[in-house]
Short mmCIF file of N, CA, C and O in Angstrom, two decimals:
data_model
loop_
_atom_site.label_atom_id
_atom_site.label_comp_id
_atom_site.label_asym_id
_atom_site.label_seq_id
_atom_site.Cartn_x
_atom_site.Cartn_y
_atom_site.Cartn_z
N UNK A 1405 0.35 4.22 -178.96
CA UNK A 1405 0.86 5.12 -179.98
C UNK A 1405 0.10 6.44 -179.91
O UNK A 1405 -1.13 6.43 -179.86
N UNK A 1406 0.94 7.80 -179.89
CA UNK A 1406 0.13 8.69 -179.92
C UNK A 1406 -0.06 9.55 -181.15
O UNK A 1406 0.78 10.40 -181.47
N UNK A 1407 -1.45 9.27 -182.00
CA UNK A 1407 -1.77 10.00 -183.47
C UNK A 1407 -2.20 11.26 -183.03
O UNK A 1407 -3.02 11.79 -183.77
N UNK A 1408 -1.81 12.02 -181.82
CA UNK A 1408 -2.17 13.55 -182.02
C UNK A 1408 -1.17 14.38 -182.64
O UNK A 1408 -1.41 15.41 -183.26
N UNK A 1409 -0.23 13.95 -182.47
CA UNK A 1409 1.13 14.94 -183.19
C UNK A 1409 1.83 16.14 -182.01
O UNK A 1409 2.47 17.19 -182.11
N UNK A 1410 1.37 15.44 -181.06
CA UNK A 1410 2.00 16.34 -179.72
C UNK A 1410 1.04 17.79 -179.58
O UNK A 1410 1.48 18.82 -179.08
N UNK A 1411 -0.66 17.62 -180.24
CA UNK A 1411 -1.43 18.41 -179.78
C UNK A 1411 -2.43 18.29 -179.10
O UNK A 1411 -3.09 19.28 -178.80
N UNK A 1412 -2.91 16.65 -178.59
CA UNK A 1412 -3.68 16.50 -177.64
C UNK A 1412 -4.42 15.64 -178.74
O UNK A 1412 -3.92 15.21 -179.79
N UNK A 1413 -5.68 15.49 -178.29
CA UNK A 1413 -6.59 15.29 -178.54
C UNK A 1413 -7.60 16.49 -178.85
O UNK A 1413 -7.50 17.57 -178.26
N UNK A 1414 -8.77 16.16 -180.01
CA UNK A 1414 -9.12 17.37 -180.04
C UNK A 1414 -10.82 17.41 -179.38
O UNK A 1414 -11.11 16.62 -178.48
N UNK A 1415 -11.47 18.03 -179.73
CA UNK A 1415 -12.79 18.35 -178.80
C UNK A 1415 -13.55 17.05 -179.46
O UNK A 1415 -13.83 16.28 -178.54
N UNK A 1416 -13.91 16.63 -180.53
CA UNK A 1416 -14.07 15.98 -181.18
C UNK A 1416 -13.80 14.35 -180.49
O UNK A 1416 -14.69 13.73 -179.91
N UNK A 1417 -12.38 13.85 -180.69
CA UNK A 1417 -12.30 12.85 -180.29
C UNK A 1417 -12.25 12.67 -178.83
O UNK A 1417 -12.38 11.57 -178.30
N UNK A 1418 -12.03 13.91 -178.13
CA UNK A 1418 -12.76 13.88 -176.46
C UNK A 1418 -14.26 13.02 -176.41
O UNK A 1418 -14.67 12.10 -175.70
N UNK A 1419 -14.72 13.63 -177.27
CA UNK A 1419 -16.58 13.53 -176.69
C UNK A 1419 -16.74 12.49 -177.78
O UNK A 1419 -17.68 12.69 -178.56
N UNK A 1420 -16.08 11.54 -177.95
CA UNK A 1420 -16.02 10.04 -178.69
C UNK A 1420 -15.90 9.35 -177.59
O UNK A 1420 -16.64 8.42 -177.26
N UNK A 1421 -15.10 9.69 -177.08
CA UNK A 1421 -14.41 8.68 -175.30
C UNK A 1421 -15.47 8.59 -174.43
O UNK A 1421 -15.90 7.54 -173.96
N UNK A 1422 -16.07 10.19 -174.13
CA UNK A 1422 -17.07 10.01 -173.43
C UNK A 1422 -18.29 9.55 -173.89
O UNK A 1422 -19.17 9.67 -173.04
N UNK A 1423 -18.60 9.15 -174.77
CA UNK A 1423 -20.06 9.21 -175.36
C UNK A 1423 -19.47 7.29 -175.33
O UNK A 1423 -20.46 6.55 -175.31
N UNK A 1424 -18.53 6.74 -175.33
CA UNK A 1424 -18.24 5.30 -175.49
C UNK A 1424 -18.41 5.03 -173.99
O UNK A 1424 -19.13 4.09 -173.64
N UNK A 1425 -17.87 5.68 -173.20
CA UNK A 1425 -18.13 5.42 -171.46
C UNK A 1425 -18.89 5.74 -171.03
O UNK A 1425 -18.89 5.61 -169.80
N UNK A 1426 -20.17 6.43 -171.71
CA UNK A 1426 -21.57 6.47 -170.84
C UNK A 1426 -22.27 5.57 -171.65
O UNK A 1426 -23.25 5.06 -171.11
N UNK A 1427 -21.95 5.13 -173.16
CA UNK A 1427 -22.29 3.81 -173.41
C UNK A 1427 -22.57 2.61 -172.42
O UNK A 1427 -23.59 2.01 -172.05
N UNK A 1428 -20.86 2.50 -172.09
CA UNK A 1428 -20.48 1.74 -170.82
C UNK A 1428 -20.86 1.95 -169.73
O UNK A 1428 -20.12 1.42 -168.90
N UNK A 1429 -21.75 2.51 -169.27
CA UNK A 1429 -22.33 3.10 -168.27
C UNK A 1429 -21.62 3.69 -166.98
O UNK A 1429 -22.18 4.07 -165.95
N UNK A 1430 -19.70 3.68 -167.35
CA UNK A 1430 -19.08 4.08 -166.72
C UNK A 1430 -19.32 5.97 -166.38
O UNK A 1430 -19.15 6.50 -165.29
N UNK A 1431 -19.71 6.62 -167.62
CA UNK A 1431 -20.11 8.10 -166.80
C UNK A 1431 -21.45 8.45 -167.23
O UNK A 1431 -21.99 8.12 -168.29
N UNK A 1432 -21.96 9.17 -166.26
CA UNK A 1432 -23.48 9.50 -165.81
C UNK A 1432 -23.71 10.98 -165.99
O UNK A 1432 -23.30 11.73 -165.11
N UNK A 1433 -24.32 11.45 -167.05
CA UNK A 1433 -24.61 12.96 -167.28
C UNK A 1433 -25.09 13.81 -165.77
O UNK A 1433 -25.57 13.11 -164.87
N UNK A 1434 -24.95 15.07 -165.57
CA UNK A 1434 -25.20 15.44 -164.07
C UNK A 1434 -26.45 16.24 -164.66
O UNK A 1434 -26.62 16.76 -165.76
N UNK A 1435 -27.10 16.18 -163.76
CA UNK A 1435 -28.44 17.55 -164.09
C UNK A 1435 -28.34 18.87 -163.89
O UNK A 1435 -27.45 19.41 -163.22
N UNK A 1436 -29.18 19.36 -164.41
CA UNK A 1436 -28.95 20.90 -164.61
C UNK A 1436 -28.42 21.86 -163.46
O UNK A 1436 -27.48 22.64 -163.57
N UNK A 1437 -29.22 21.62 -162.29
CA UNK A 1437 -28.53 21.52 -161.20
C UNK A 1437 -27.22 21.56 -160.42
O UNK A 1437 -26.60 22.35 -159.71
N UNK A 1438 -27.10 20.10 -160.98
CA UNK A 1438 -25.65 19.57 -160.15
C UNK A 1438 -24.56 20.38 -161.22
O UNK A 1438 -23.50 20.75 -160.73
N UNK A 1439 -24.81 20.67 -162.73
CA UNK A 1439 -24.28 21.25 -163.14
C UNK A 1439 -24.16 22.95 -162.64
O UNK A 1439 -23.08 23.36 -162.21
N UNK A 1440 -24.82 23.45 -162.69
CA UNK A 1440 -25.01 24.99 -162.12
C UNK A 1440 -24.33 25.11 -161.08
O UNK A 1440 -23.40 25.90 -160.87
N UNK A 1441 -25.02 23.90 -160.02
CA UNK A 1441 -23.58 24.28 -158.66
C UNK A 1441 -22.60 23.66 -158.82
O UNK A 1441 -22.16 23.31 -157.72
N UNK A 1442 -21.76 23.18 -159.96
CA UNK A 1442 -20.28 22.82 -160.18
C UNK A 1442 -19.64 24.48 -160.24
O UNK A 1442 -18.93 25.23 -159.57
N UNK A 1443 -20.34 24.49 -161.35
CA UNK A 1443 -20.17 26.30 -162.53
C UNK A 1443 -19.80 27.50 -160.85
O UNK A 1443 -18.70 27.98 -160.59
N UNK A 1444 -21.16 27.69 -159.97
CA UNK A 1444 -21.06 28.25 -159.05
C UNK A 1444 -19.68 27.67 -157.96
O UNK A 1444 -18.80 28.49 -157.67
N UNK A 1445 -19.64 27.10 -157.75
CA UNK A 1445 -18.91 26.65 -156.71
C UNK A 1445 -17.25 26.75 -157.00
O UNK A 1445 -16.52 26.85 -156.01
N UNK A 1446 -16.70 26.71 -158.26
CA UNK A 1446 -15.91 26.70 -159.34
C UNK A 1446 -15.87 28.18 -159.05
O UNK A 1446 -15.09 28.45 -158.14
N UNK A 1447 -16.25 28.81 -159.37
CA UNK A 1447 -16.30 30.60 -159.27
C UNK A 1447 -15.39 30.61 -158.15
O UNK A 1447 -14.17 30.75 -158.12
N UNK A 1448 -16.44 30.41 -157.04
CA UNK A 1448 -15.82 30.83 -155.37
C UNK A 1448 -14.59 30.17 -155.49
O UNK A 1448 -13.61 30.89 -155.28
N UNK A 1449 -14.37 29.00 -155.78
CA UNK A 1449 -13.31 28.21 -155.41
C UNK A 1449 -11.84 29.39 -156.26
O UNK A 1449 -10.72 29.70 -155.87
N UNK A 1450 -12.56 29.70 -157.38
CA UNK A 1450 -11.06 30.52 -157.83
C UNK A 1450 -10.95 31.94 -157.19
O UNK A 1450 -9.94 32.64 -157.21
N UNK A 1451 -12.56 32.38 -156.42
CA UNK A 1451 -12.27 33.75 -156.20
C UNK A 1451 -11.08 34.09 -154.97
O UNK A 1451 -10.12 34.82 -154.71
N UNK A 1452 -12.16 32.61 -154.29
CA UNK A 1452 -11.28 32.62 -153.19
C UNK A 1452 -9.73 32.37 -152.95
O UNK A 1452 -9.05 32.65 -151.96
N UNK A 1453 -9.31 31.66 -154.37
CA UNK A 1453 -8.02 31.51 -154.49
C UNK A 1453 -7.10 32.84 -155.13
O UNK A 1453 -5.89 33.09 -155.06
N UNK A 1454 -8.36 33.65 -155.84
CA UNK A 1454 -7.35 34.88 -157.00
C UNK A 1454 -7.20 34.13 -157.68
O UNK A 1454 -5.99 33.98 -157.82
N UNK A 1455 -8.00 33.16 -158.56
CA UNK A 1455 -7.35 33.11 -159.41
C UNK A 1455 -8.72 32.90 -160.60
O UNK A 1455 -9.16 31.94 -161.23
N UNK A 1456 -9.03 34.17 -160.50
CA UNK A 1456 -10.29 34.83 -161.75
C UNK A 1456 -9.60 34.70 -163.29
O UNK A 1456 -9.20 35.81 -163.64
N UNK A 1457 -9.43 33.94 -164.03
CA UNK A 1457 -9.05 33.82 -165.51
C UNK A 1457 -7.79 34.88 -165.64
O UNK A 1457 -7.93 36.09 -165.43
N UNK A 1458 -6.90 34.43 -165.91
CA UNK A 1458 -5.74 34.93 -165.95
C UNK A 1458 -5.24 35.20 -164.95
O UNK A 1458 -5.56 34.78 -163.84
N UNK A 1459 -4.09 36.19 -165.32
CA UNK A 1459 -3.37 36.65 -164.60
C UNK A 1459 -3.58 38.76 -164.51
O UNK A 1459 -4.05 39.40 -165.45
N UNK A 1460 -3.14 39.34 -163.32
CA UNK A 1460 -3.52 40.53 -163.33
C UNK A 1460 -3.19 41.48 -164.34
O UNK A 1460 -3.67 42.60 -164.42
N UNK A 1461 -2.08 40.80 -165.34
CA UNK A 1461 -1.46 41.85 -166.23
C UNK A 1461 -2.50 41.70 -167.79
O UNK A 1461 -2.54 42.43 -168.78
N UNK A 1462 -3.23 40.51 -167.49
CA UNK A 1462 -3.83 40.00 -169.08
C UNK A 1462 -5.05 41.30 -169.09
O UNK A 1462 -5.56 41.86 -168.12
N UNK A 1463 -5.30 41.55 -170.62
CA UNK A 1463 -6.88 41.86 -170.52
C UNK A 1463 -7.89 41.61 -169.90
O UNK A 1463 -8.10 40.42 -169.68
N UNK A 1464 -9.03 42.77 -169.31
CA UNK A 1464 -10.08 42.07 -169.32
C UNK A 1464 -10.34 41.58 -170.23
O UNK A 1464 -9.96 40.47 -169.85
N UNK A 1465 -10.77 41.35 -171.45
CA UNK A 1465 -11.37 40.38 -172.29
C UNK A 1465 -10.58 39.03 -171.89
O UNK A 1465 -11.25 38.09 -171.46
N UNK A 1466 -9.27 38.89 -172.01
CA UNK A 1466 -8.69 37.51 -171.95
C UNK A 1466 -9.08 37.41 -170.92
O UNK A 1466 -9.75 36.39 -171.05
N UNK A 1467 -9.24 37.85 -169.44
CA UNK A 1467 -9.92 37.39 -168.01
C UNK A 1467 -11.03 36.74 -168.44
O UNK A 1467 -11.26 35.55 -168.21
N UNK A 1468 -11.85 37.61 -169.18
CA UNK A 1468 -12.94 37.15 -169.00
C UNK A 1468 -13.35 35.69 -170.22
O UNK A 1468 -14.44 35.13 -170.16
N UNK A 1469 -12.47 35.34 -171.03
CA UNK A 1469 -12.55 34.65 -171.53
C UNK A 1469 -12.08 33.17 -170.81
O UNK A 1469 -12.59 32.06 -170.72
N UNK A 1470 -10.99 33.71 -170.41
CA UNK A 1470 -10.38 32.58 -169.60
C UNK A 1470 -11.48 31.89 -168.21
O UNK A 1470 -11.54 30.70 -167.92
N UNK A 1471 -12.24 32.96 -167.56
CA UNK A 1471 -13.44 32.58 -167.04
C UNK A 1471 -14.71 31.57 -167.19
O UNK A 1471 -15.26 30.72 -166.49
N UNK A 1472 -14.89 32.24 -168.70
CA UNK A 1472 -15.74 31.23 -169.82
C UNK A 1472 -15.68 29.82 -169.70
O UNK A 1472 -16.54 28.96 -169.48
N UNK A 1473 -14.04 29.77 -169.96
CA UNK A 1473 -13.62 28.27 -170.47
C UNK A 1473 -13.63 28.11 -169.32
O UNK A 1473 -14.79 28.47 -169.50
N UNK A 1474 -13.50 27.87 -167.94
CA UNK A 1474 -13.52 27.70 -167.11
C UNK A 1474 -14.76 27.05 -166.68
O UNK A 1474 -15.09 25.90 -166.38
N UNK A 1475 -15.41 28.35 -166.78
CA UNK A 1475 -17.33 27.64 -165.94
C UNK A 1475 -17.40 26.52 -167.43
O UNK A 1475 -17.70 25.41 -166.99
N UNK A 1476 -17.25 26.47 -168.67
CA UNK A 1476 -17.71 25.86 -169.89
C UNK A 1476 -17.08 23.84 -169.06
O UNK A 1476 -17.73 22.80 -169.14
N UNK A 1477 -15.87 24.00 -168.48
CA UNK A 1477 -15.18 23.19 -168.17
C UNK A 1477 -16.37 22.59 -166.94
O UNK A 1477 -16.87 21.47 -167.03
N UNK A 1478 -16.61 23.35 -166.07
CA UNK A 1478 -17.41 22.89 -164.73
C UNK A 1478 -18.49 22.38 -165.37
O UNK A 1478 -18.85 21.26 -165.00
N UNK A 1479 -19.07 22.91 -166.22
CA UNK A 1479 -20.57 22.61 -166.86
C UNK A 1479 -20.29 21.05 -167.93
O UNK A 1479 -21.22 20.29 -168.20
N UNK A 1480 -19.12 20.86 -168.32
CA UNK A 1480 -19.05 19.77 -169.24
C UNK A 1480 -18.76 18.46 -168.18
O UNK A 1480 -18.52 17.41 -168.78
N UNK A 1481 -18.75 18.37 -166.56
CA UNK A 1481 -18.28 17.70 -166.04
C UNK A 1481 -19.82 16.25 -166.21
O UNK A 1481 -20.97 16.43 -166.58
N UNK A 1482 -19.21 15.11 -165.80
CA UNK A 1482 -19.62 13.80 -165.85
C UNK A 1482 -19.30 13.35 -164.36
O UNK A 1482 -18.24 13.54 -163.76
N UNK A 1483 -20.21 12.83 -163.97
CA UNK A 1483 -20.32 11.60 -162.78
C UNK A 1483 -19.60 10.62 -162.94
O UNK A 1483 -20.26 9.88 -163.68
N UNK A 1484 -18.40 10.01 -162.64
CA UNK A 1484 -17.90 8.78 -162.70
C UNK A 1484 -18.51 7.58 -162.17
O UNK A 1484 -18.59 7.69 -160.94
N UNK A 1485 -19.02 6.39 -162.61
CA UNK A 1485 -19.43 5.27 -161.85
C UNK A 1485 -18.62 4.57 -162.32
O UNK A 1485 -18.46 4.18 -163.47
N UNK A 1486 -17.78 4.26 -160.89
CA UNK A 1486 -16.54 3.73 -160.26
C UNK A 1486 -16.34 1.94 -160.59
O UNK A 1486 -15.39 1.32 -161.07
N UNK A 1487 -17.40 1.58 -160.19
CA UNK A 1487 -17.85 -0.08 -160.74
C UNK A 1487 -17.74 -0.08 -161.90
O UNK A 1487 -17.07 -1.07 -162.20
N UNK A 1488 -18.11 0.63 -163.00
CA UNK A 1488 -18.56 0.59 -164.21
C UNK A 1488 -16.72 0.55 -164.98
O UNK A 1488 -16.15 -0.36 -165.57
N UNK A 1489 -16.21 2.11 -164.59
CA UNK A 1489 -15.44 2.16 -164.74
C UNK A 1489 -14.02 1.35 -164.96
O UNK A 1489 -13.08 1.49 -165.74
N UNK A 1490 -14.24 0.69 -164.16
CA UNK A 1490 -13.30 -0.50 -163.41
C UNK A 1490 -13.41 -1.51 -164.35
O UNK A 1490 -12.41 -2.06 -164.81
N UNK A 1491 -14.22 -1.72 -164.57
CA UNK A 1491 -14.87 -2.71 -165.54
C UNK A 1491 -14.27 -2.51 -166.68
O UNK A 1491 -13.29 -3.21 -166.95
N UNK A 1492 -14.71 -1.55 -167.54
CA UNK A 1492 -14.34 -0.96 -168.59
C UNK A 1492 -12.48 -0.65 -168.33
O UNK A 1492 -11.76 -1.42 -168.97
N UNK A 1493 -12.13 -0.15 -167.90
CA UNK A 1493 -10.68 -0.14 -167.31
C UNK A 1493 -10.13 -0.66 -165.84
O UNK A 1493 -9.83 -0.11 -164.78
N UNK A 1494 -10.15 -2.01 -166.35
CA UNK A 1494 -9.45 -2.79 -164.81
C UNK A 1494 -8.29 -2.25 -164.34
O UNK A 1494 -8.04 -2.32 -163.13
N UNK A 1495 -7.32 -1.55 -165.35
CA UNK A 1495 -5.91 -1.31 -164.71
C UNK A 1495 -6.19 -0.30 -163.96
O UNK A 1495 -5.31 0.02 -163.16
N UNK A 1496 -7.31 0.42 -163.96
CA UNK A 1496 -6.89 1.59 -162.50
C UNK A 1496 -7.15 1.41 -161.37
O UNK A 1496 -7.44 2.23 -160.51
N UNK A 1497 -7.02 -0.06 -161.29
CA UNK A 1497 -7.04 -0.68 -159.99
C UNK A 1497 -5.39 -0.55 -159.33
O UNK A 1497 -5.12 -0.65 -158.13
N UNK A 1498 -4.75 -0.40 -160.06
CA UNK A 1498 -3.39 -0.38 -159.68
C UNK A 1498 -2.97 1.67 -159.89
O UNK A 1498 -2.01 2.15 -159.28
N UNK A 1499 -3.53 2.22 -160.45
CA UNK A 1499 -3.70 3.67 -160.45
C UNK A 1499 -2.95 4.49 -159.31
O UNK A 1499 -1.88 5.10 -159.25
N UNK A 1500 -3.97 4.23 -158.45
CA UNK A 1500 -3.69 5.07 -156.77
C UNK A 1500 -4.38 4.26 -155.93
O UNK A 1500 -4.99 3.22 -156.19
N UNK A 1501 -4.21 4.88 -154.82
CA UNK A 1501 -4.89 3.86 -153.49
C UNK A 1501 -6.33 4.10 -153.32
O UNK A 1501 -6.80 3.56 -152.31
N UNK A 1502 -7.24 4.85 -154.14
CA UNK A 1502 -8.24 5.40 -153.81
C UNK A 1502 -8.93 4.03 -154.95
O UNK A 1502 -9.82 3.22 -154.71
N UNK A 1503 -8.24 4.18 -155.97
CA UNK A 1503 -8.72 3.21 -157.26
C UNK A 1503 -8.68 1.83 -156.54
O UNK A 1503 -9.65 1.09 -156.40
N UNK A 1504 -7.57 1.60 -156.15
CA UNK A 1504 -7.79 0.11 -155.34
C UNK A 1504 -8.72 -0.16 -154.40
O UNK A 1504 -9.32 -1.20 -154.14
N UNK A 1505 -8.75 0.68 -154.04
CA UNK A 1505 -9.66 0.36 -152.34
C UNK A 1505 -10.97 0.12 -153.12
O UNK A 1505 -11.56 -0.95 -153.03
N UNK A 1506 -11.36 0.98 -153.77
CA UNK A 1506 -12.67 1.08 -154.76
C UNK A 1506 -12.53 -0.59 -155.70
O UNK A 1506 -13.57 -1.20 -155.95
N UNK A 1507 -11.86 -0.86 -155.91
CA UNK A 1507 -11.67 -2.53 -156.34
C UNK A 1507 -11.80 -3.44 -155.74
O UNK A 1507 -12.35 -4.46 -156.15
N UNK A 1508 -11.19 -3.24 -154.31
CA UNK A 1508 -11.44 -4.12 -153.31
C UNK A 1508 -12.95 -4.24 -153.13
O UNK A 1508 -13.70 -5.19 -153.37
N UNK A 1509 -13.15 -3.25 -152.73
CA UNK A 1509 -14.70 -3.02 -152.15
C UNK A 1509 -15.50 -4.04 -153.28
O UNK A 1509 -16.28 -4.89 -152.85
N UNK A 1510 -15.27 -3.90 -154.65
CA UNK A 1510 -16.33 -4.16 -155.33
C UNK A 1510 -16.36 -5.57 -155.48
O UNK A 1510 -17.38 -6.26 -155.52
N UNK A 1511 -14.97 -6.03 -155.58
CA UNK A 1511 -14.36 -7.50 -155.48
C UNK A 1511 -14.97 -8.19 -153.99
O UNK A 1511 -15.65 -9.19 -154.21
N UNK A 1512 -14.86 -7.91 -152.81
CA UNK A 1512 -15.44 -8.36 -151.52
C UNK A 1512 -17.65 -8.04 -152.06
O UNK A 1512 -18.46 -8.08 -151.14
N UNK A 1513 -18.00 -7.85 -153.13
CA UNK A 1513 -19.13 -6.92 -152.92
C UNK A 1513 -20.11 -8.40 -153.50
O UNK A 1513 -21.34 -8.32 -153.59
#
């Protein structure tokens, strides 16, 4: 059943989910580091694409906002542990072929 009302989820009950799956030891905070070169790497990856926060007709301010949320996005990222995961959600064993194989493996393990 979905109680968002066709607006998502909000920031709030996001970081409920995650804070229950690193409970579960399914996700693993990244270090300062591994965070910084997400943020960096994230940059190049859009410079190199054109695609710097918005579009060419928006404000700079909206560019540069849209930028923000962007690196804010790279910097909020989590480590998945795949075992853990699985665990906690068996059905994404049936997901994609990447999720299975990762089932197999752990099932033969």
């Amino acid at each position: 059943m979905d109680d968002t009302k066709g607006r998502g989820p909000t920031r709030s009950q996001m970081q409920a989910v995650v804070d229950w799956l690193a409970n579960h030891g399914a996700l693993r905070a990244l270090g300062d580091e591994q965070r910084n070169e997400l943020v960096r790497s994230g940059e190049d990856e859009r410079a190199a694409q054109g695609r710097t926060g918005g579009s060419a007709s928006d404000s700079p301010e909206y560019r540069a906002r849209v930028e923000d949320m962007y690196r804010q996005w790279d910097r909020d990222s989590w480590e998945v542990i795949a075992v853990k995961m699985l665990h906690v959600y068996p059905h994404l064993a049936d997901a994609d072929q990447e999720w299975h194989d990762t089932a197999v493996r752990v099932e033969e393990a």
